[in-house]
Coordinates of C-alpha atoms and ligand atoms in Angstrom, one line a residue:
M1 CA -0.1 0.1 0.1
A2 CA 1.3 3.4 -0.8
K3 CA 2.5 5.4 2.1
E4 CA 0.2 8.3 3.0
K5 CA 2.1 11.6 2.2
S6 CA 2.0 14.5 4.4
I7 CA 3.0 18.1 3.9
Y8 CA 3.9 20.9 6.1
S9 CA 2.0 24.1 5.7
C10 CA 2.7 27.5 7.2
Q11 CA -0.4 28.5 9.1
S12 CA 0.3 32.0 8.5
C13 CA 1.3 32.5 4.9
G14 CA 0.3 29.2 3.3
Y15 CA 3.8 28.2 2.4
Q16 CA 4.3 24.4 1.8
S17 CA 7.3 22.2 2.4
P18 CA 7.7 18.3 2.3
K19 CA 9.7 18.5 5.5
W20 CA 9.4 20.3 8.9
M21 CA 11.1 23.5 9.6
G22 CA 11.0 25.7 12.7
K23 CA 10.9 28.9 10.6
C24 CA 8.8 29.7 7.5
P25 CA 11.3 30.7 4.8
D26 CA 8.6 32.6 3.1
C27 CA 6.9 34.8 6.0
Q28 CA 9.8 34.3 8.4
S29 CA 7.5 33.4 11.3
W30 CA 8.3 30.6 13.8
N31 CA 6.7 27.5 14.7
T32 CA 3.9 27.9 12.1
L33 CA 4.5 24.9 10.0
I34 CA 2.0 22.3 10.7
E35 CA 1.6 18.8 9.5
E36 CA -1.3 18.2 7.1
K37 CA -2.4 15.4 4.8
K38 CA -1.1 16.0 1.2
E39 CA -4.3 16.9 -0.5
P40 CA -5.1 16.8 -4.2
E41 CA -5.2 20.3 -5.4
L42 CA -8.7 21.4 -5.3
S43 CA -10.2 24.5 -6.6
V44 CA -13.5 25.8 -7.6
L45 CA -13.0 25.4 -11.3
E46 CA -12.6 21.7 -11.0
T47 CA -15.8 21.2 -9.3
R48 CA -18.0 22.5 -12.0
T49 CA -18.7 22.0 -15.6
F50 CA -18.0 24.9 -18.1
D51 CA -21.2 24.6 -20.0
D52 CA -23.0 27.2 -18.2
I53 CA -20.4 30.0 -19.0
D54 CA -21.7 32.5 -21.4
T55 CA -19.6 35.7 -20.5
A56 CA -18.1 37.9 -23.3
P57 CA -16.2 41.0 -23.3
I58 CA -18.3 44.1 -23.0
S59 CA -17.7 47.8 -23.5
I60 CA -17.4 49.7 -20.4
T61 CA -19.9 52.2 -21.7
H62 CA -22.6 49.4 -21.9
I63 CA -22.2 48.5 -18.3
K64 CA -24.9 50.1 -16.1
S65 CA -23.3 51.4 -12.9
K66 CA -25.5 50.7 -9.8
D67 CA -23.6 52.2 -7.0
S68 CA -26.9 53.3 -5.4
D69 CA -28.1 49.9 -4.6
R70 CA -26.0 49.0 -1.7
I71 CA -27.7 47.1 1.0
T72 CA -27.8 49.5 3.9
T73 CA -27.3 47.8 7.4
H74 CA -29.2 50.6 9.1
I75 CA -26.4 50.8 11.6
S76 CA -24.9 54.2 11.0
E77 CA -21.2 53.3 12.0
L78 CA -21.1 50.1 10.1
D79 CA -22.5 51.7 7.0
R80 CA -19.9 54.5 7.4
V81 CA -17.0 52.0 7.6
L82 CA -18.5 50.0 4.7
G83 CA -18.6 53.1 2.6
G84 CA -22.4 53.4 2.6
G85 CA -23.6 49.7 3.0
L86 CA -22.9 46.2 1.6
V87 CA -22.3 46.1 -2.0
H88 CA -24.3 43.3 -3.9
G89 CA -22.3 40.2 -4.3
S90 CA -19.4 41.2 -2.4
L91 CA -17.5 39.2 0.4
V92 CA -16.8 41.0 3.5
L93 CA -14.5 39.5 6.3
V94 CA -14.9 40.7 9.8
G95 CA -12.1 39.7 12.1
G96 CA -11.6 40.6 15.9
D97 CA -10.5 39.3 19.3
P98 CA -12.4 36.6 21.0
G99 CA -15.6 38.0 22.6
I100 CA -15.3 41.5 21.2
G101 CA -18.7 41.2 19.6
K102 CA -18.4 40.1 16.2
S103 CA -21.4 37.7 16.2
T104 CA -23.4 40.5 17.9
L105 CA -22.6 43.1 15.2
V106 CA -23.5 40.8 12.4
L107 CA -26.6 39.5 14.1
Q108 CA -27.8 43.0 14.6
A109 CA -27.2 44.1 11.2
F110 CA -28.7 41.1 9.6
N111 CA -31.8 41.7 11.6
A112 CA -32.0 45.3 10.5
I113 CA -31.8 44.2 7.0
A114 CA -34.4 41.5 7.4
K115 CA -36.7 44.0 9.0
K116 CA -36.9 45.5 5.3
D117 CA -38.1 42.1 4.1
I118 CA -34.9 41.2 2.6
P119 CA -34.2 37.6 3.2
V120 CA -31.0 36.8 5.2
L121 CA -29.4 33.5 6.4
Y122 CA -27.1 33.5 9.3
I123 CA -25.0 30.3 9.5
S124 CA -23.5 29.6 12.8
G125 CA -20.9 26.8 13.1
E126 CA -20.1 27.8 16.6
E127 CA -23.3 28.0 18.4
S128 CA -26.6 25.9 18.4
L129 CA -29.6 27.5 17.3
E130 CA -30.9 27.9 20.8
Q131 CA -27.6 29.8 21.7
T132 CA -28.1 32.0 18.8
K133 CA -31.6 32.5 19.7
L134 CA -30.7 33.6 23.1
R135 CA -28.5 36.3 21.8
A136 CA -31.2 37.2 19.3
D137 CA -33.6 37.7 22.0
R138 CA -31.3 39.9 24.0
L139 CA -30.7 42.1 20.8
G140 CA -34.5 42.1 20.0
A141 CA -33.8 40.4 16.6
K142 CA -36.9 38.7 15.6
S143 CA -37.6 39.4 11.9
E144 CA -39.5 37.0 9.8
S145 CA -36.9 37.1 7.2
L146 CA -34.0 36.3 9.4
Y147 CA -33.1 32.6 8.8
L148 CA -30.7 30.7 11.0
L149 CA -28.9 27.5 10.3
S150 CA -26.4 25.8 12.6
E151 CA -23.9 23.8 10.2
T152 CA -20.3 23.2 9.7
L153 CA -20.3 21.4 6.4
L154 CA -19.7 23.7 3.5
E155 CA -21.4 21.5 0.8
K156 CA -24.5 21.5 3.1
V157 CA -24.2 25.4 3.6
I158 CA -23.9 26.0 -0.1
K159 CA -26.9 23.8 -0.8
E160 CA -29.1 25.5 1.7
A161 CA -27.9 28.9 0.6
K162 CA -28.9 28.0 -3.1
K163 CA -32.3 26.7 -2.0
L164 CA -33.3 29.7 0.1
K165 CA -31.6 32.3 -2.0
P166 CA -30.9 35.0 0.7
K167 CA -29.7 38.4 -0.4
V168 CA -27.1 38.2 2.3
L169 CA -25.5 35.3 4.1
A170 CA -23.3 35.2 7.1
I171 CA -20.8 32.7 8.0
D172 CA -19.9 32.5 11.9
S173 CA -17.1 31.6 11.6
V174 CA -14.8 30.5 8.6
Q175 CA -12.8 28.6 11.1
T176 CA -15.6 26.2 11.9
L177 CA -16.5 25.4 8.3
Y178 CA -15.0 22.5 6.4
T179 CA -15.4 21.0 3.0
G180 CA -15.7 17.2 2.9
E181 CA -13.4 17.0 0.0
L182 CA -10.3 17.9 2.1
E183 CA -9.2 15.6 5.0
S184 CA -7.4 18.3 7.1
A185 CA -9.1 19.6 10.2
P186 CA -11.5 22.5 10.1
G187 CA -9.7 25.8 10.6
S188 CA -6.3 24.5 8.9
I189 CA -5.0 26.5 6.1
S190 CA -6.0 24.4 3.4
Q191 CA -9.5 24.2 4.7
V192 CA -9.9 28.1 5.5
R193 CA -8.5 28.8 2.0
E194 CA -10.8 26.5 0.0
V195 CA -13.9 27.5 2.1
V196 CA -13.5 31.2 1.4
A197 CA -12.6 30.4 -2.4
R198 CA -15.9 28.5 -2.5
L199 CA -17.9 31.3 -0.8
M200 CA -16.4 33.7 -2.9
Y201 CA -17.5 31.9 -6.0
L202 CA -21.0 31.6 -4.5
A203 CA -21.2 35.2 -3.7
K204 CA -20.2 36.5 -7.1
R205 CA -22.2 33.9 -9.1
E206 CA -25.5 34.2 -7.0
N207 CA -25.0 37.8 -6.3
M208 CA -25.2 37.0 -2.7
T209 CA -23.4 39.4 -0.4
T210 CA -21.6 37.4 2.2
V211 CA -20.1 38.4 5.5
V212 CA -17.5 36.0 6.8
I213 CA -16.5 36.2 10.6
G214 CA -12.9 35.1 11.1
H215 CA -10.9 34.5 14.3
V216 CA -7.6 36.4 15.0
T217 CA -4.3 35.0 16.2
K218 CA -2.5 35.9 19.3
E219 CA -0.5 38.4 17.4
G220 CA -3.9 40.1 16.1
A221 CA -3.8 39.0 12.6
L222 CA -6.6 37.2 10.9
A223 CA -6.2 33.5 11.6
G224 CA -5.5 31.8 8.4
P225 CA -3.4 32.8 5.4
R226 CA -2.7 36.4 4.5
V227 CA -4.0 35.4 1.1
L228 CA -7.5 35.5 2.5
E229 CA -7.2 39.1 2.7
H230 CA -6.3 39.5 -0.8
M231 CA -9.2 37.1 -1.9
V232 CA -12.2 39.0 -0.1
D233 CA -13.5 42.4 -1.1
T234 CA -13.5 44.1 2.3
V235 CA -11.6 43.3 5.5
L236 CA -13.0 44.8 8.8
Y237 CA -11.3 44.5 12.1
F238 CA -13.1 44.9 15.3
E239 CA -11.1 46.1 18.3
G240 CA -11.5 47.5 21.6
D241 CA -10.1 47.5 25.1
G242 CA -11.1 44.3 26.9
G243 CA -12.3 45.9 30.1
K244 CA -14.0 48.9 28.4
S245 CA -17.5 48.9 26.9
Y246 CA -16.6 50.7 23.5
R247 CA -15.4 49.1 20.4
I248 CA -13.9 50.4 17.2
L249 CA -14.6 48.9 13.9
R250 CA -11.9 49.6 11.2
A251 CA -11.6 48.8 7.4
V252 CA -8.1 47.5 6.7
K253 CA -9.2 46.9 3.0
N254 CA -12.2 48.1 1.2
R255 CA -12.7 47.7 -2.7
F256 CA -15.7 49.8 -2.4
G257 CA -15.0 52.6 -0.1
S258 CA -12.5 54.5 2.1
T259 CA -10.2 52.7 4.6
N260 CA -9.9 55.6 6.8
E261 CA -13.3 55.7 8.3
I262 CA -13.7 54.1 11.6
G263 CA -16.9 53.3 13.5
V264 CA -17.3 53.6 17.1
F265 CA -19.8 51.4 19.2
E266 CA -20.6 51.0 22.7
M267 CA -21.4 47.5 24.0
Q268 CA -24.5 47.3 26.1
E269 CA -27.0 44.7 27.3
E270 CA -29.2 45.3 24.1
G271 CA -26.2 45.1 21.7
L272 CA -23.8 47.3 20.1
I273 CA -25.0 50.9 20.1
P274 CA -23.4 53.3 17.4
V275 CA -21.6 56.3 19.0
E276 CA -22.3 59.4 16.7
N277 CA -20.0 61.7 18.8
P278 CA -17.1 59.8 20.0
S279 CA -15.3 62.9 21.3
E280 CA -17.8 63.2 24.1
L281 CA -17.3 59.4 25.0
F282 CA -13.4 59.7 24.8
L283 CA -13.4 62.7 27.1
S284 CA -16.0 61.6 29.7
E285 CA -13.7 60.3 32.3
R286 CA -10.9 63.1 31.9
P287 CA -9.4 64.2 35.1
L288 CA -9.5 68.0 35.0
N289 CA -6.3 69.9 35.9
A290 CA -4.2 66.8 36.2
P291 CA -0.5 67.2 35.3
G292 CA 0.2 65.0 32.1
S293 CA -3.3 65.1 30.8
V294 CA -4.0 67.1 27.5
V295 CA -6.5 67.0 24.9
V296 CA -5.5 66.3 21.1
S297 CA -7.6 65.9 17.9
A298 CA -7.2 62.8 15.6
V299 CA -8.9 62.9 12.4
E300 CA -10.1 59.5 11.2
G301 CA -11.4 59.6 7.6
T302 CA -13.6 62.7 7.6
R303 CA -14.3 62.9 11.4
P304 CA -12.4 64.6 13.9
M305 CA -12.3 63.0 17.4
L306 CA -11.1 64.8 20.5
V307 CA -9.0 62.4 22.6
E308 CA -7.2 62.5 25.9
L309 CA -3.5 62.0 25.9
Q310 CA -1.8 61.1 29.4
A311 CA 1.9 61.1 30.1
L312 CA 3.5 60.1 33.4
V313 CA 7.2 61.0 33.9
T314 CA 8.9 59.5 36.8
P315 CA 12.5 59.6 38.0
T316 CA 14.2 56.1 37.3
I317 CA 17.5 54.5 38.5
L318 CA 17.6 52.3 35.4
A319 CA 20.6 53.0 33.2
L320 CA 18.2 52.8 30.2
P321 CA 15.1 54.5 31.1
R322 CA 11.9 53.1 30.1
R323 CA 9.6 54.5 27.4
T324 CA 6.3 53.0 27.2
T325 CA 3.6 53.9 24.9
I326 CA 0.0 52.6 24.4
G327 CA -2.0 53.9 21.4
V328 CA 0.7 56.0 19.9
D329 CA 4.0 55.1 18.1
H330 CA 6.9 54.3 20.3
N331 CA 9.6 55.7 18.1
R332 CA 7.6 58.8 17.5
V333 CA 7.5 59.4 21.4
S334 CA 11.2 58.8 21.7
L335 CA 11.9 61.2 18.9
L336 CA 9.7 63.8 20.6
V337 CA 11.5 63.4 23.9
A338 CA 14.8 63.8 22.4
V339 CA 13.4 67.1 20.9
L340 CA 12.2 68.1 24.3
E341 CA 15.6 67.5 25.8
K342 CA 17.6 69.2 23.1
K343 CA 15.2 72.3 22.4
A344 CA 13.5 72.7 25.6
E345 CA 16.3 71.7 27.9
L346 CA 14.2 69.4 30.0
A347 CA 16.4 66.7 31.6
L348 CA 14.2 63.6 30.7
Y349 CA 17.3 61.2 30.4
N350 CA 17.0 60.0 34.0
H351 CA 13.1 59.6 33.7
D352 CA 11.0 56.8 32.8
I353 CA 8.1 58.1 30.4
Y354 CA 4.7 56.4 29.8
V355 CA 2.4 57.9 27.2
N356 CA -1.2 56.5 27.0
V357 CA -4.3 57.4 24.9
A358 CA -7.0 57.2 27.0
G359 CA -9.9 55.1 25.9
G360 CA -7.9 52.6 24.0
L361 CA -7.9 54.5 20.7
R362 CA -4.9 54.1 18.4
I363 CA -3.5 57.2 16.8
Q364 CA -1.4 56.9 13.7
E365 CA -1.1 60.5 12.6
T366 CA 1.5 63.0 13.5
G367 CA -1.0 65.8 14.1
V368 CA -0.8 64.9 17.9
D369 CA 2.8 65.6 18.2
L370 CA 2.4 68.8 19.9
G371 CA -0.2 67.3 22.4
I372 CA 2.6 64.7 23.3
I373 CA 5.2 67.3 23.8
A374 CA 2.7 69.2 26.0
S375 CA 1.7 66.3 28.2
V376 CA 5.2 65.0 28.9
A377 CA 6.4 68.3 29.9
S378 CA 3.4 68.9 31.9
S379 CA 4.0 65.6 33.8
F380 CA 7.9 66.3 34.0
L381 CA 7.3 69.9 35.5
N382 CA 4.2 68.7 37.6
R383 CA 2.2 71.7 36.2
S384 CA -1.3 71.0 35.2
I385 CA -2.6 72.6 31.8
E386 CA -6.0 74.3 31.8
S387 CA -8.8 71.7 30.8
Q388 CA -10.4 73.7 27.9
V389 CA -7.2 73.8 25.8
L390 CA -6.6 71.8 22.5
F391 CA -3.2 71.0 20.9
L392 CA -2.8 70.7 17.3
G393 CA 0.5 70.2 15.4
E394 CA 3.3 68.2 14.0
V395 CA 6.8 68.5 15.6
G396 CA 10.0 68.2 13.4
L397 CA 13.5 67.3 14.5
T398 CA 14.7 70.8 15.0
G399 CA 11.9 71.6 17.3
E400 CA 9.8 73.4 14.6
V401 CA 6.1 73.1 14.7
R402 CA 4.7 72.1 11.3
A403 CA 1.4 72.6 9.7
I404 CA -1.3 69.8 9.6
N405 CA -4.4 69.3 7.7
H406 CA -8.1 69.4 8.5
I407 CA -7.4 72.3 11.0
E408 CA -10.8 73.8 10.7
V409 CA -12.9 70.7 11.2
R410 CA -10.7 69.9 14.4
A411 CA -11.1 73.3 15.8
K412 CA -14.9 73.3 15.1
E413 CA -15.3 70.0 16.9
A414 CA -13.4 71.4 19.9
S415 CA -15.5 74.5 20.0
R416 CA -18.5 72.5 19.9
L417 CA -17.5 70.8 23.0
G418 CA -16.9 74.0 24.9
F419 CA -13.1 74.4 24.4
K420 CA -11.9 77.8 24.7
K421 CA -8.1 77.9 23.5
C422 CA -6.3 76.2 20.9
F423 CA -2.4 75.9 20.2
L424 CA -1.7 75.3 16.6
P425 CA 1.1 75.6 14.2
M426 CA 1.7 79.4 13.2
S427 CA 1.5 78.4 9.6
N428 CA -1.9 77.0 9.8
L429 CA -3.1 80.0 11.9
R430 CA -1.9 82.5 8.9
K431 CA -4.1 80.4 6.5
M432 CA -7.4 80.0 8.6
K433 CA -10.1 81.2 6.6
T434 CA -13.3 80.4 8.6
K435 CA -14.2 81.9 11.9
V436 CA -14.2 79.6 14.8
P437 CA -15.0 80.7 18.2
L438 CA -11.7 79.8 19.9
E439 CA -8.6 81.7 21.1
F440 CA -6.1 80.6 18.8
I441 CA -2.4 80.8 19.7
G442 CA 0.0 80.2 16.9
I443 CA 3.3 78.3 17.8
S444 CA 6.6 78.1 15.8
T445 CA 8.9 76.1 18.0
V446 CA 8.5 73.6 20.8
D447 CA 10.6 75.8 23.1
E448 CA 7.9 78.6 22.5
L449 CA 5.2 76.4 23.6
I450 CA 6.9 75.4 26.8
Q451 CA 7.7 79.1 27.5
I452 CA 4.1 80.1 26.9
L453 CA 2.6 77.2 29.2
F454 CA 5.0 76.9 31.9
R455 CA 7.1 79.8 32.4
Ligands
ATP1 N1 -26.1 40.7 28.8 C1 -24.9 41.3 28.3 N2 -24.9 42.5 28.6 C2 -23.8 43.3 28.1 N3 -22.8 42.8 27.2 C3 -22.9 41.5 26.9 C4 -24.1 40.6 27.5 N4 -24.0 39.5 27.0 C5 -22.9 39.4 26.2 N5 -22.2 40.6 26.2 C6 -21.0 41.1 25.4 O1 -20.9 40.6 24.2 C7 -19.7 39.8 24.1 C8 -19.8 38.6 23.3 O2 -20.2 39.0 22.0 P1 -20.1 38.0 20.7 O3 -20.4 36.7 21.1 O4 -20.9 38.7 19.6 O5 -18.5 38.1 20.5 P2 -17.8 37.4 19.3 O6 -16.6 38.3 18.8 O7 -18.5 36.8 18.4 O8 -16.9 36.2 20.2 P3 -16.4 34.8 19.8 O9 -15.0 35.2 19.0 O10 -16.3 33.9 20.9 O11 -17.4 34.1 18.8 C9 -19.2 39.7 25.5 O12 -17.8 39.8 25.5 C10 -19.8 40.8 26.1 O13 -19.0 42.0 26.2
MG2 MG1 -19.0 34.8 17.8

């Protein structure tokens, strides 16, 4: 009898090797090669006949554009991240940590769609129908057109989907589904890849919008091969601070919309509630007049958000002082600390510095540099900054304060929330056109800011 062949596949990138290796030569990750049975190469194409194909090239001018008919989920923050709703026949992957609320979000959205008499099918491979119903009761999901199925065999799922012909289909989660044609375990790389390929085919062919929930690994990447992200149309990540009740939905990839927009939700008993004014939420627990606490504005997509930055500067006996950051780039903070030392002559070299964005938001833009400078200096000097002050501006290596964009929307948001004063780059101040009821103070260098604030 022929010996059964096995193959080692990297669970992170899909690389395959006939022998085991500690490190994947393709994606360089360690301990990701897992033994799997060698499978015959399967693909969607082999499982169908070609008689039904009647496609021909067509001039672009003859194709009707139908952008308007997206399926809105009636959840404002989700629609915003999707770019206005679900596009017909698209495949959306939703990833996120365990227990963050993926199933809740999708079930809520599906219930809202079903309320408009659009048939939707929610397939759960993780929970029994009773368990899903338990959640649905809590969320108040009881639309006639919302169909549930608890199933893990892909072939059965596809059969039922073709029979019911729902407009939208949800798979919770892709790691629990398996095809009977492969012998590897559900959740393994070959299974996940094949399952998504077939779902993609179903979505495009039947014009059935499909939402697929995926687990994430310890490192925070979507479990399964990176190639998954290339196959699907949209990748959304659901993230949040474990202990906190709010969650942030971010588009990592979107073929039909911007990837800058984020959605903010609050997890409550009755489900995820969209937060229309995140600034108020992020500033709600701010301690007033505490040294090290300042307010900055981050623009995500088109929406400005005011967030609190906190710094703690403490003397240390460590030869290499600690620089710890949460929510802002570590290197960026090291750079700004060096600028403070050199240009404002603050002796930070024998101090540990911790910088945190309150509320668990991650800020990627440099427009908050001036705020980081102000909060570190404020904690170091143990002098508080008035609470109604906003800091805007990027800082360069020579200590110069550089212009940033969206200055007016940021200032307007601050004024709406009752802020009185705004420190901003001098070059931005010169170009300001609209009147915003704030006291603007133009700043050109870091040293100038420190002088105005603390001396
Ligand atoms: N009664 C409740 N009141 C408030 N929040 C609740 C309640 N029940 C559950 N939750 C919240 O819902 C979360 C679970 O949501 P959900 O099952 O949608 O997460 P998930 O991302 O699908 O998890 P998994 O990865 O395990 O499938 C819990 O972590 C909790 O925060
Ligand atoms: Mg779930």
